[in-house]
Coordinates of C-alpha atoms in Angstrom, one line a residue:
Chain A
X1 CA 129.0 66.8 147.3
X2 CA 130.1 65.6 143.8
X3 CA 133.2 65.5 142.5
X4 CA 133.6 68.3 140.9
X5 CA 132.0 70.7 144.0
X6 CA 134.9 68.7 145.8
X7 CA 137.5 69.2 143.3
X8 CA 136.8 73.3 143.5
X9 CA 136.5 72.8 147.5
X10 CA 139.8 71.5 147.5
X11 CA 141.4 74.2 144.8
X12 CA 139.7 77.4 147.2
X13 CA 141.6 75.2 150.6
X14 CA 144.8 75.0 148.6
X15 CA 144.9 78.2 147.3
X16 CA 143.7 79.7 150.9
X17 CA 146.7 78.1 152.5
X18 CA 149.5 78.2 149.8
X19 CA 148.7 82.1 150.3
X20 CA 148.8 82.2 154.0
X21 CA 152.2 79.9 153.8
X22 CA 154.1 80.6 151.0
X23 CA 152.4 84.3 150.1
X24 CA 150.2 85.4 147.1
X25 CA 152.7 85.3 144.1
X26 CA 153.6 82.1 145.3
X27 CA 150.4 80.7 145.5
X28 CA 149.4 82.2 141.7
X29 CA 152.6 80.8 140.6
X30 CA 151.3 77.3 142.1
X31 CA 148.3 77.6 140.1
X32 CA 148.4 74.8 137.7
X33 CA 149.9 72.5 141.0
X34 CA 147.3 73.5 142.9
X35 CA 144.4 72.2 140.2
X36 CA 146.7 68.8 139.4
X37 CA 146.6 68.3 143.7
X38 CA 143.2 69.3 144.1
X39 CA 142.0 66.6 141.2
X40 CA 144.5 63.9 143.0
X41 CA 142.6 64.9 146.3
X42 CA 139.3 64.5 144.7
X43 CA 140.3 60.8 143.5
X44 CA 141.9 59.8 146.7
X45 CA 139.0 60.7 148.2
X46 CA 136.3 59.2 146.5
X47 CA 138.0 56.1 145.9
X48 CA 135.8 53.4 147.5
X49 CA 139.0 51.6 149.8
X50 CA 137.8 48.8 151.8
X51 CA 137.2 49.6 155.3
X52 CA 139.4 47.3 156.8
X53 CA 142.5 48.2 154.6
X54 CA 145.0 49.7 157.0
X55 CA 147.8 51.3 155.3
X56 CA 151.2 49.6 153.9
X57 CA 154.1 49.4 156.2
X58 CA 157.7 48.9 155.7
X59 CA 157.9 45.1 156.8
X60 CA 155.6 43.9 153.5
X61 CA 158.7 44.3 151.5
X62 CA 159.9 41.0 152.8
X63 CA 156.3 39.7 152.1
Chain B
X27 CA 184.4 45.1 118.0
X28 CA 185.3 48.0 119.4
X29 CA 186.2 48.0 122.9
X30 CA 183.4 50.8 124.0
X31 CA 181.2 47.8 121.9
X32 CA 181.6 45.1 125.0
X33 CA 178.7 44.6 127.4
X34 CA 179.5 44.6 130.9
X35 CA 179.5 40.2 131.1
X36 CA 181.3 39.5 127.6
X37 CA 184.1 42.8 129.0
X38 CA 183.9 40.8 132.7
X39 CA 184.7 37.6 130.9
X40 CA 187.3 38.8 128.8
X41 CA 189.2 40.2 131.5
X42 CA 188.7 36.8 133.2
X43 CA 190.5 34.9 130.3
X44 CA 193.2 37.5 130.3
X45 CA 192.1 38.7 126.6
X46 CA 191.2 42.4 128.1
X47 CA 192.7 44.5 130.3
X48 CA 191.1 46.8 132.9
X49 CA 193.2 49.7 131.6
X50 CA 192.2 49.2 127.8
X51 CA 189.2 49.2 128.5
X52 CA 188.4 52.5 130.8
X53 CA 191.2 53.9 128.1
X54 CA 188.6 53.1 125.6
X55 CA 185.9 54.0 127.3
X56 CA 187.3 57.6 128.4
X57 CA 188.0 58.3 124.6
X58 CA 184.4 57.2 123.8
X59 CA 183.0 59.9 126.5
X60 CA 185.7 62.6 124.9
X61 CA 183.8 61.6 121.8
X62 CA 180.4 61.8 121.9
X63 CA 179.5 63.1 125.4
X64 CA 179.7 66.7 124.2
X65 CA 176.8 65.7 122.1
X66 CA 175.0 63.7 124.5
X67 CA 175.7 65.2 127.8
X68 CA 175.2 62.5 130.1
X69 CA 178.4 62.6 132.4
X70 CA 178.0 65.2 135.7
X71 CA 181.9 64.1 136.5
X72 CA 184.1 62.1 135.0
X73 CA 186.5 60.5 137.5
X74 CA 189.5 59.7 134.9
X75 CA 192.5 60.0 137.7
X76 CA 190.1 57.3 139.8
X77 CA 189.1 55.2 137.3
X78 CA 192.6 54.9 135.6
X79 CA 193.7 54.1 139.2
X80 CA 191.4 51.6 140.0
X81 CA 191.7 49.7 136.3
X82 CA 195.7 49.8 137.2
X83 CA 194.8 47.8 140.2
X84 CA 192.5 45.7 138.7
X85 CA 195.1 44.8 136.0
X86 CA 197.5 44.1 138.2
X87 CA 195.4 41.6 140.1
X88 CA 194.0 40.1 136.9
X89 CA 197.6 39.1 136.2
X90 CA 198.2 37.7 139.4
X91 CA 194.7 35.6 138.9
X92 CA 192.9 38.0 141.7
X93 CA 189.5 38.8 140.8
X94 CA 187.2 40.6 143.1
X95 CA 183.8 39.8 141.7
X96 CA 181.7 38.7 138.8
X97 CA 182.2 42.5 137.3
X98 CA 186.2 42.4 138.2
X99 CA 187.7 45.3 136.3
X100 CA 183.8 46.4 134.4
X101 CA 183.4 50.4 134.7
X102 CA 179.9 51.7 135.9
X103 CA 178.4 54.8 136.1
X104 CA 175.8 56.1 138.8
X105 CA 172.9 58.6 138.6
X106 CA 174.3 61.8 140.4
X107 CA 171.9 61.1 143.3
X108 CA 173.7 58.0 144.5
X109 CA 176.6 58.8 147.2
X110 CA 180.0 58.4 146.0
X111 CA 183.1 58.6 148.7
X112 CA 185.4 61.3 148.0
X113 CA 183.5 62.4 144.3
X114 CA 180.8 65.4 144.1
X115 CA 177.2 64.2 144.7
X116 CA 175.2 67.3 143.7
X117 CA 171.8 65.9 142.3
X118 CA 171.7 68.5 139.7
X119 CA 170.6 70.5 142.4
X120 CA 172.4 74.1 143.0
X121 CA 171.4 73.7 146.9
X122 CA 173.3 70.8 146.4
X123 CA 176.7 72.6 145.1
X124 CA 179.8 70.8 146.3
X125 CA 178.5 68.2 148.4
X126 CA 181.6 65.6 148.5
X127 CA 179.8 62.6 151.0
X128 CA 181.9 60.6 152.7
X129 CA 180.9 57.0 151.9
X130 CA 179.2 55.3 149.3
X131 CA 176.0 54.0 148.8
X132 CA 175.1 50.8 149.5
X133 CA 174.8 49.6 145.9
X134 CA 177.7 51.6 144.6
X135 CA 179.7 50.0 147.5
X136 CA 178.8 46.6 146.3
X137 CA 179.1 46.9 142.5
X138 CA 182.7 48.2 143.8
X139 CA 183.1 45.3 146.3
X140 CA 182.2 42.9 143.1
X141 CA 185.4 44.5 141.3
X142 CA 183.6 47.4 139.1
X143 CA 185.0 50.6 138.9
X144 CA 183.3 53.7 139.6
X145 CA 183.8 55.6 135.9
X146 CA 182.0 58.7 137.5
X147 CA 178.4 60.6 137.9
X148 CA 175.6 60.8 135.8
X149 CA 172.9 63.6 135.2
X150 CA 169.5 63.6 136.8
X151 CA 166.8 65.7 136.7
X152 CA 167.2 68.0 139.9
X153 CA 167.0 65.4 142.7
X154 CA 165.2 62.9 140.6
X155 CA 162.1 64.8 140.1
X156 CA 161.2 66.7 136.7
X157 CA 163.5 69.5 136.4
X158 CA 165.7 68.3 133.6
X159 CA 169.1 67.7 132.6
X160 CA 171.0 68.6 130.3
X161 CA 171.3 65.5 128.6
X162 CA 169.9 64.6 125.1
X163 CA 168.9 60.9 123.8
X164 CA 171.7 59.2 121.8
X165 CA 169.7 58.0 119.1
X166 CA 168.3 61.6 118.3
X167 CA 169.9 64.6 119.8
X168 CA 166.6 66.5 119.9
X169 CA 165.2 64.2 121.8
X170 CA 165.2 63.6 125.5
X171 CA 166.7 60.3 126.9
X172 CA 163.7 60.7 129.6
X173 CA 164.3 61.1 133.3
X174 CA 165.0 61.7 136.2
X175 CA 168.0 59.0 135.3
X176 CA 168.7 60.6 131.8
X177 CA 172.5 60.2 132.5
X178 CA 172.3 56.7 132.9
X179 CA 170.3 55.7 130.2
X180 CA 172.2 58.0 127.8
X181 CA 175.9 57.1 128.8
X182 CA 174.7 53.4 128.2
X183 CA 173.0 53.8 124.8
X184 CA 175.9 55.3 123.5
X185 CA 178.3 53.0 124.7
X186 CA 180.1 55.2 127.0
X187 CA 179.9 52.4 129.7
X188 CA 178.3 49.2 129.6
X189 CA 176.2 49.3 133.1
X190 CA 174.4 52.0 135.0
X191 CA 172.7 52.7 138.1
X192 CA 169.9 54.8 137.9
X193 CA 166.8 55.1 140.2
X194 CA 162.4 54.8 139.9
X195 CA 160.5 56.8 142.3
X196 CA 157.5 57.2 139.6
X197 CA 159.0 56.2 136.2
X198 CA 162.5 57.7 136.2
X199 CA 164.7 54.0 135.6
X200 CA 162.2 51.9 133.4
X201 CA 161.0 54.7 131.1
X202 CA 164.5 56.4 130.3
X203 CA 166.2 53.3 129.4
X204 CA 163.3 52.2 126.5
X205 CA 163.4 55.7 125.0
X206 CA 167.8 54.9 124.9
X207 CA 166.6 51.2 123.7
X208 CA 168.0 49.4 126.5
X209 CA 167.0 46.9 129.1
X210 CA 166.6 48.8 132.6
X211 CA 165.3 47.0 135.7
X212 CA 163.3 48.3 138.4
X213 CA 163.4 45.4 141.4
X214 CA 161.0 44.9 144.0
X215 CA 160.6 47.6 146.7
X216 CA 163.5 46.8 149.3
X217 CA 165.6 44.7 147.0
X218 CA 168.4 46.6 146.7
X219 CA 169.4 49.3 149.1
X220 CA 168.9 52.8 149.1
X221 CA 171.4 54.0 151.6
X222 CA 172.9 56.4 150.6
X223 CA 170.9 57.2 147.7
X224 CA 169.0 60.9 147.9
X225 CA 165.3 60.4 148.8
X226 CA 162.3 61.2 147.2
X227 CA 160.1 59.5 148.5
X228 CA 160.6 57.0 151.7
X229 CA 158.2 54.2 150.2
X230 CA 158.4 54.5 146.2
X231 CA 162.5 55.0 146.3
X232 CA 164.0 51.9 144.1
X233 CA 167.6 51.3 143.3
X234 CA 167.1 50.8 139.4
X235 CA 169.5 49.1 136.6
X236 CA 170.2 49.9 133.1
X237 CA 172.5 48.0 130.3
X238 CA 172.3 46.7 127.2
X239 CA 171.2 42.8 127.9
X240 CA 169.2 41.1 129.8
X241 CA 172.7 39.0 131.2
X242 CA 174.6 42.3 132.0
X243 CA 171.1 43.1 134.3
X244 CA 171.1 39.7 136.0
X245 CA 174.9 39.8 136.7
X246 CA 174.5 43.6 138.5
X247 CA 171.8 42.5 140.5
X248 CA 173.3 39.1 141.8
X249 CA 175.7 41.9 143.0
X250 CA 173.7 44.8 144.4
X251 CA 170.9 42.7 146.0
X252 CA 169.6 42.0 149.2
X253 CA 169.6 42.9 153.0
X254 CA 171.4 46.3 154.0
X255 CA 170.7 47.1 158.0
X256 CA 171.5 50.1 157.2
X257 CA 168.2 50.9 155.1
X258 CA 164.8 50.5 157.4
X259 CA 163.6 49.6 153.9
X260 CA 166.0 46.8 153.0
X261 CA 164.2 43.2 152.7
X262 CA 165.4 40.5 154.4
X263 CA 163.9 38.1 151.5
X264 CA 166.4 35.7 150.4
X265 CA 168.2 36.4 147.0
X266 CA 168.1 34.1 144.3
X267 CA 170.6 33.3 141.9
X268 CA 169.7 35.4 138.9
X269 CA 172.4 34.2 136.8
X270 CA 171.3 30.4 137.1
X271 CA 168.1 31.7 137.1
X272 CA 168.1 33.2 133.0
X273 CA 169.6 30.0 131.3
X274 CA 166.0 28.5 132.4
X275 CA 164.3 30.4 129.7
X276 CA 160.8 29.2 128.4
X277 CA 157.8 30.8 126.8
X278 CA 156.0 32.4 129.3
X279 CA 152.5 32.8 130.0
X280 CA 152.0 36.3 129.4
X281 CA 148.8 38.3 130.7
X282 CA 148.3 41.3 128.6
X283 CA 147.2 44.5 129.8
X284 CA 145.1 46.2 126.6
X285 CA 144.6 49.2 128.7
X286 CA 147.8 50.2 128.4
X287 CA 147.8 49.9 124.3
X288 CA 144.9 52.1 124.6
X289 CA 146.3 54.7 126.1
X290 CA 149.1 54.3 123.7
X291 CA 150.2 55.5 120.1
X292 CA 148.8 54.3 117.3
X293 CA 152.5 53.5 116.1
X294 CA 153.6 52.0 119.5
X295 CA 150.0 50.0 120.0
X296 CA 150.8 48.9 116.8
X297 CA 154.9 48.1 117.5
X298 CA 154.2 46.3 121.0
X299 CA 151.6 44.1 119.2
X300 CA 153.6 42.7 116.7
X301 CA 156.4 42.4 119.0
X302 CA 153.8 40.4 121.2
X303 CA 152.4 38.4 118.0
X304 CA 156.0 37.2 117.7
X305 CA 156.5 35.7 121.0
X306 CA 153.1 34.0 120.5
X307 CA 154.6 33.0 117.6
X308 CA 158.0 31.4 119.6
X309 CA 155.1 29.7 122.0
X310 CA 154.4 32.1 124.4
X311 CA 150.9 32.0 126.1
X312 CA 149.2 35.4 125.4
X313 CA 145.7 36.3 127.1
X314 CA 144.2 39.8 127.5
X315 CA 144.2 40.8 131.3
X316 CA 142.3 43.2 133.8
X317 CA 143.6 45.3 136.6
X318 CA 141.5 45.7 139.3
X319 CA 139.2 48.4 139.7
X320 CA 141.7 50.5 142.2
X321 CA 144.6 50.7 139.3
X322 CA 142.2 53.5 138.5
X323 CA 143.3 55.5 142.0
X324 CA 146.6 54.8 141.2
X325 CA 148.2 57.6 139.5
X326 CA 146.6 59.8 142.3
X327 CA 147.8 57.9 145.3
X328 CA 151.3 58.1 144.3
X329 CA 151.5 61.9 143.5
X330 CA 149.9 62.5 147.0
X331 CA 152.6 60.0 148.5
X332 CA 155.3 61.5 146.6
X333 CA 154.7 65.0 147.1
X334 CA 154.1 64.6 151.1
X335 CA 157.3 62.6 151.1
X336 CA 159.2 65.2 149.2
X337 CA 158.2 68.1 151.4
X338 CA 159.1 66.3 154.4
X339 CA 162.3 65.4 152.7
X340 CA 163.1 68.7 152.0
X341 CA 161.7 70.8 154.5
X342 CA 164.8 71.7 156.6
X343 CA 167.0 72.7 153.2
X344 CA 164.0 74.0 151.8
X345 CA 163.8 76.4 154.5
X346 CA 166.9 78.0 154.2
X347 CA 167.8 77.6 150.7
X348 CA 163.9 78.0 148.8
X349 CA 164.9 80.0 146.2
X350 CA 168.0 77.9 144.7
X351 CA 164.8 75.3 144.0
X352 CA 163.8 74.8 140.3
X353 CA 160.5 75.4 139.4
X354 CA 159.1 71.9 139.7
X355 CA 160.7 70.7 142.2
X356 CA 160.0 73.8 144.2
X357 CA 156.2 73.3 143.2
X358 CA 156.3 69.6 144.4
X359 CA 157.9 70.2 147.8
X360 CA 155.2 73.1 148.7
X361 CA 152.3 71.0 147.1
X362 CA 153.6 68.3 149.5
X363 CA 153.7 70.9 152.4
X364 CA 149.6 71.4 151.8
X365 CA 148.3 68.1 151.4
X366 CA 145.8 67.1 154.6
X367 CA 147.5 63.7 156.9
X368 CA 144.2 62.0 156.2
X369 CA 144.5 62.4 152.4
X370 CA 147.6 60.8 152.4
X371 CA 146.7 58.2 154.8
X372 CA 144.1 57.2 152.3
X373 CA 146.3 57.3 149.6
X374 CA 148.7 54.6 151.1
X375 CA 145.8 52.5 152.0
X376 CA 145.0 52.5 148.3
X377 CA 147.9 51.5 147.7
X378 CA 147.9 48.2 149.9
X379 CA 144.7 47.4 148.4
X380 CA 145.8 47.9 144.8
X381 CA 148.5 44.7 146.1
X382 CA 146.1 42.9 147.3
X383 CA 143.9 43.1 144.3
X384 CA 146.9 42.4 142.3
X385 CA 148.2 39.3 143.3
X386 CA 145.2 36.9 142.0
X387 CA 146.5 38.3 138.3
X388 CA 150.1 37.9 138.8
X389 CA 149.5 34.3 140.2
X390 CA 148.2 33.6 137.2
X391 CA 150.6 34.4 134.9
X392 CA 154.6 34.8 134.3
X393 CA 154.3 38.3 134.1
X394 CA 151.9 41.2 132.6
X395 CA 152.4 43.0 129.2
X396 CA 152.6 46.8 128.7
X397 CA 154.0 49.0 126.1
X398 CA 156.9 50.6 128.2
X399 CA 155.8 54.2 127.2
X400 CA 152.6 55.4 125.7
X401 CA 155.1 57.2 123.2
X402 CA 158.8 57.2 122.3
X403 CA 160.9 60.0 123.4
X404 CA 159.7 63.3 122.7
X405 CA 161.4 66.4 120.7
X406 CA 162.6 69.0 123.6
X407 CA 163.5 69.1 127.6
X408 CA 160.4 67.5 129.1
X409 CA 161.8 64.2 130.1
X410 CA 157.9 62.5 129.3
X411 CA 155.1 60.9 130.4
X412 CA 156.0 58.3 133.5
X413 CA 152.0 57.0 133.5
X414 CA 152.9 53.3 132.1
X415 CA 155.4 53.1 135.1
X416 CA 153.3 54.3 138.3
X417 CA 151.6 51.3 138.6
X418 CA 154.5 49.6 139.4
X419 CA 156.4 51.9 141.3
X420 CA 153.5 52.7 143.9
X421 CA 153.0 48.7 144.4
X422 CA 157.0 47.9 144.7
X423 CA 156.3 44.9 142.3
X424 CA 159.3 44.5 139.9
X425 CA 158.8 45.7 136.0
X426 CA 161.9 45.2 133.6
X427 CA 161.4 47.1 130.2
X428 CA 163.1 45.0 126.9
X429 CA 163.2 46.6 123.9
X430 CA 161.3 45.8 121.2
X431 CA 161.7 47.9 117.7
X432 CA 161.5 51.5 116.1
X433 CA 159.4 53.8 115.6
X434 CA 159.7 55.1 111.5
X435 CA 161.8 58.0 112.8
X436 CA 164.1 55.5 114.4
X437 CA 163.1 56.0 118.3
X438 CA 163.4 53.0 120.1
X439 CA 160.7 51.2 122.1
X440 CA 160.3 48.4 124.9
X441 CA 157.4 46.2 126.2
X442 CA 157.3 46.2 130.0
X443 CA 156.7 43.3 132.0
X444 CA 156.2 43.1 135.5
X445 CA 155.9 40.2 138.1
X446 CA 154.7 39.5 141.7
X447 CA 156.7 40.5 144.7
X448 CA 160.2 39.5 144.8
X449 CA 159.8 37.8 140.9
X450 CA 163.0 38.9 139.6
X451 CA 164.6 35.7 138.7
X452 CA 161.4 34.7 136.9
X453 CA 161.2 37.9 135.4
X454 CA 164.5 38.5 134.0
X455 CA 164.4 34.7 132.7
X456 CA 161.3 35.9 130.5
X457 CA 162.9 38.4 129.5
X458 CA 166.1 37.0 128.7
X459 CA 163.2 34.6 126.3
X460 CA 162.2 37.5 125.1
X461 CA 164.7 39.0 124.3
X462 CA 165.8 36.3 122.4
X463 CA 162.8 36.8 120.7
X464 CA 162.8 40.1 119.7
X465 CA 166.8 40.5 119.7
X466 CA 169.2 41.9 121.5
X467 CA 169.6 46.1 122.3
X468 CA 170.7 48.3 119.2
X469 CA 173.1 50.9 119.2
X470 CA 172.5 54.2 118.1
X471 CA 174.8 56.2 115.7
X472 CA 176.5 59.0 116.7

């Protein structure tokens, strides 16, 4: 899929469960959020990270 | 020189010689707030009754040669997030409304174990995220001082006290104190405690400083730095001596990051280059430098962490008391409450690999170059844009911002350097050289 079919596959799954959560004037009121998440979703996403790249943990700090 | 005038050292040594007195000078500094601070609105509380008690103390002590600390008898003020024993904490938050905690945090604790003296609470943007405060920007009251620590970096700027702490989970401590013209420090992930401090977010929370030198910043993080056992975050790395540390100032070799002027104003491209030109002019080594191909996953791996952190933050209040939210906040937590484990799994692995591809760069040089802000403050509420400062905050590295001139309308601006992990004392010596440089913070008139 490219981005942009993954962007508005992410919108639709947001908006699909900010209704069921928070309720439908919530979720319209959460539709600019919604679009800014689903974009930061889409770049996570895609992002090439390396395969062997586990995730930070608290203990770098002294690293 | 007025009182108000004194930075938080040249006050500290005063007192030390016996010239200055605790008392005149939170006097001075409680007539400066009656002042200007209706105009500027950076005080949440004032604590007179504590602070007058406290300089009493600290005067009588003084004159029987006692001195705490390195900041005996220097007021301080501290973002309304930061725990303060006995004194409203509130967040500008109303689901906070007269929370009174019962112990201080960690770095409050120590800037009052070093002899400072709480002089009260400063506004934030509701729990440090983009709801603002009321508080305008000193040097144009139209303006915002930026956030989430507009307090801070207003009651500084307009000389209402010499030192403030404020705090940098995206760009809320760097950002805020260039649009007030002043030097603010964000430290290394872990190097100063957040007990006590209201979370955001569990891995991009930093303690952050603001003053008006380079010297004041050094002297309040010698204080406020290193292991707390009570913060799971809280490196064990040894601390330097910052204050030896800045009278070893050389020209520095400085990697320059032109993405960042890019993205900038023409005016403040144009401002941070000739600020730059002028410490390759005083001998400092200036290349043009690359981040690594993930910087570009960057802002998006720290909203996701942020928001999932918020939302788990908040979820028990949240659940009861949803509706005393602000708007963005409100957004934030249930964004946060939406985004898929795996997502944000991935984000923090982007983040570990952003570090790693890093440190090559910051090997090679002193530090990296950035305008602080792609703009200076703008007109209105919105606190502004934080982009120049999530770099930094989602890799923990330290970034200090030092300003460096005006705009034409007189809105001051900062270059931004950052180092590698646990730099500080490298990076505050350049830019203690820089700031030699490019001179020394300017007041605003009010």
């Amino acid at each position: 899929m490219d981005r942009d079919g993954l962007r508005a596959e992410y919108a639709a799954g947001l908006r699909a469960a900010a209704e069921r959560r928070f309720g439908a004037a919530r979720a319209e009121a959460l539709a600019q959020s919604i679009a800014d998440a689903a974009g930061w979703m889409t770049d996570v996403a895609t992002f090439p990270v390396d395969a062997d790249e586990p995730p930070a943990f608290y203990a770098e700090s002294s690293a | 020189m007025s009182l108000h005038e004194l930075c938080a050292v040249d006050a500290a040594r005063a007192i030390r010689d016996k010239v200055l007195s605790p008392v005149d000078l939170v006097d001075a500094l409680l007539e400066r707030i009656e002042t200007v601070d209706g105009r500027v609105q950076a005080w949440a509380l004032v604590d007179r009754d504590g602070a007058r008690a406290a300089a009493r103390q600290a005067t009588d002590e003084a004159a029987r040669g006692v001195f705490r600390g390195p900041l005996h008898g220097v007021p301080f003020g501290a973002k309304d997030i930061f725990y303060s024993a006995g004194l409203p904490t509130e967040a500008g938050s109303k689901v906070m409304a007269s929370f009174v905690p019962d112990y201080d945090a960690t770095a409050v604790g120590r800037l009052k174990a070093a002899g400072a003296i709480l002089l009260g609470k400063l506004h934030t943007t509701e729990f440090a995220t983009s709801d603002p405060a009321p508080t305008r920007n000193p040097w144009n009251l139209a303006c915002t001082p930026g956030g989430s620590s507009s307090g801070s970096a207003a009651a500084v700027a307009a000389q209402m006290v010499p030192l403030a702490l404020g705090s940098q989970t995206i760009g809320s401590n760097v950002r805020p104190a260039s649009y007030c013209g002043l030097v603010g420090l964000k430290p290394t992930f872990g190097r100063i405690s957040t007990r006590g401090v209201m979370p955001l977010s569990y891995t991009q929370d930093h303690v952050g400083l603001m003053a008006r030198s380079v010297e004041d910043i050094a002297f309040a993080l010698a204080v406020t730095a290193g292991h707390d056992p009570d913060d799971p975050s809280s490196s064990r790395a040894p601390v330097p001596d910052y204050l030896a540390a800045i009278t070893r100032r050389r020209a520095p070799r400085i990697g320059l990051l032109r993405e960042f002027f890019e993205r900038a104003t023409a005016e403040v491209a144009d401002v941070t280059a000739q600020a730059v030109n002028r410490l390759a002019d005083a001998g400092a080594g200036v290349e043009g430098a690359k981040l690594p191909p993930t910087f570009r996953a960057v802002p998006a791996a720290a909203y996701l962490i942020t928001r999932s952190d918020t939302a788990s933050i908040h979820a028990e209040r949240f659940a009861q008391k949803a509706d005393l939210y602000r708007p963005a906040i409100r957004s934030s937590i249930e964004m946060g409450m939406l985004i898929p484990g795996d997502l944000y799994v991935r984000a923090l692995r982007i983040r570990r690999q952003f570090r790693r591809e890093l440190k090559p760069l910051l090997d090679r040089y002193d530090v990296l170059l950035t305008p602080t802000t792609p703009a200076p403050a703008p007109e209105g509420m919105a606190t502004g844009d934080p982009q120049f400062q999530v770099p930094w905050s989602l890799s923990g590295l330290p970034s200090v911002t030092v300003p460096c001139g005006l705009t034409t309308s007189r809105l001051p601006l900062g270059i931004q350097l950052v180092s590698g992990t646990f730099g500080e004392a490298a990076l505050l010596a350049t830019a203690a050289w820089c700031e030699d440089v490019l001179g020394h913070a300017q007041a605003p008139s009010l």
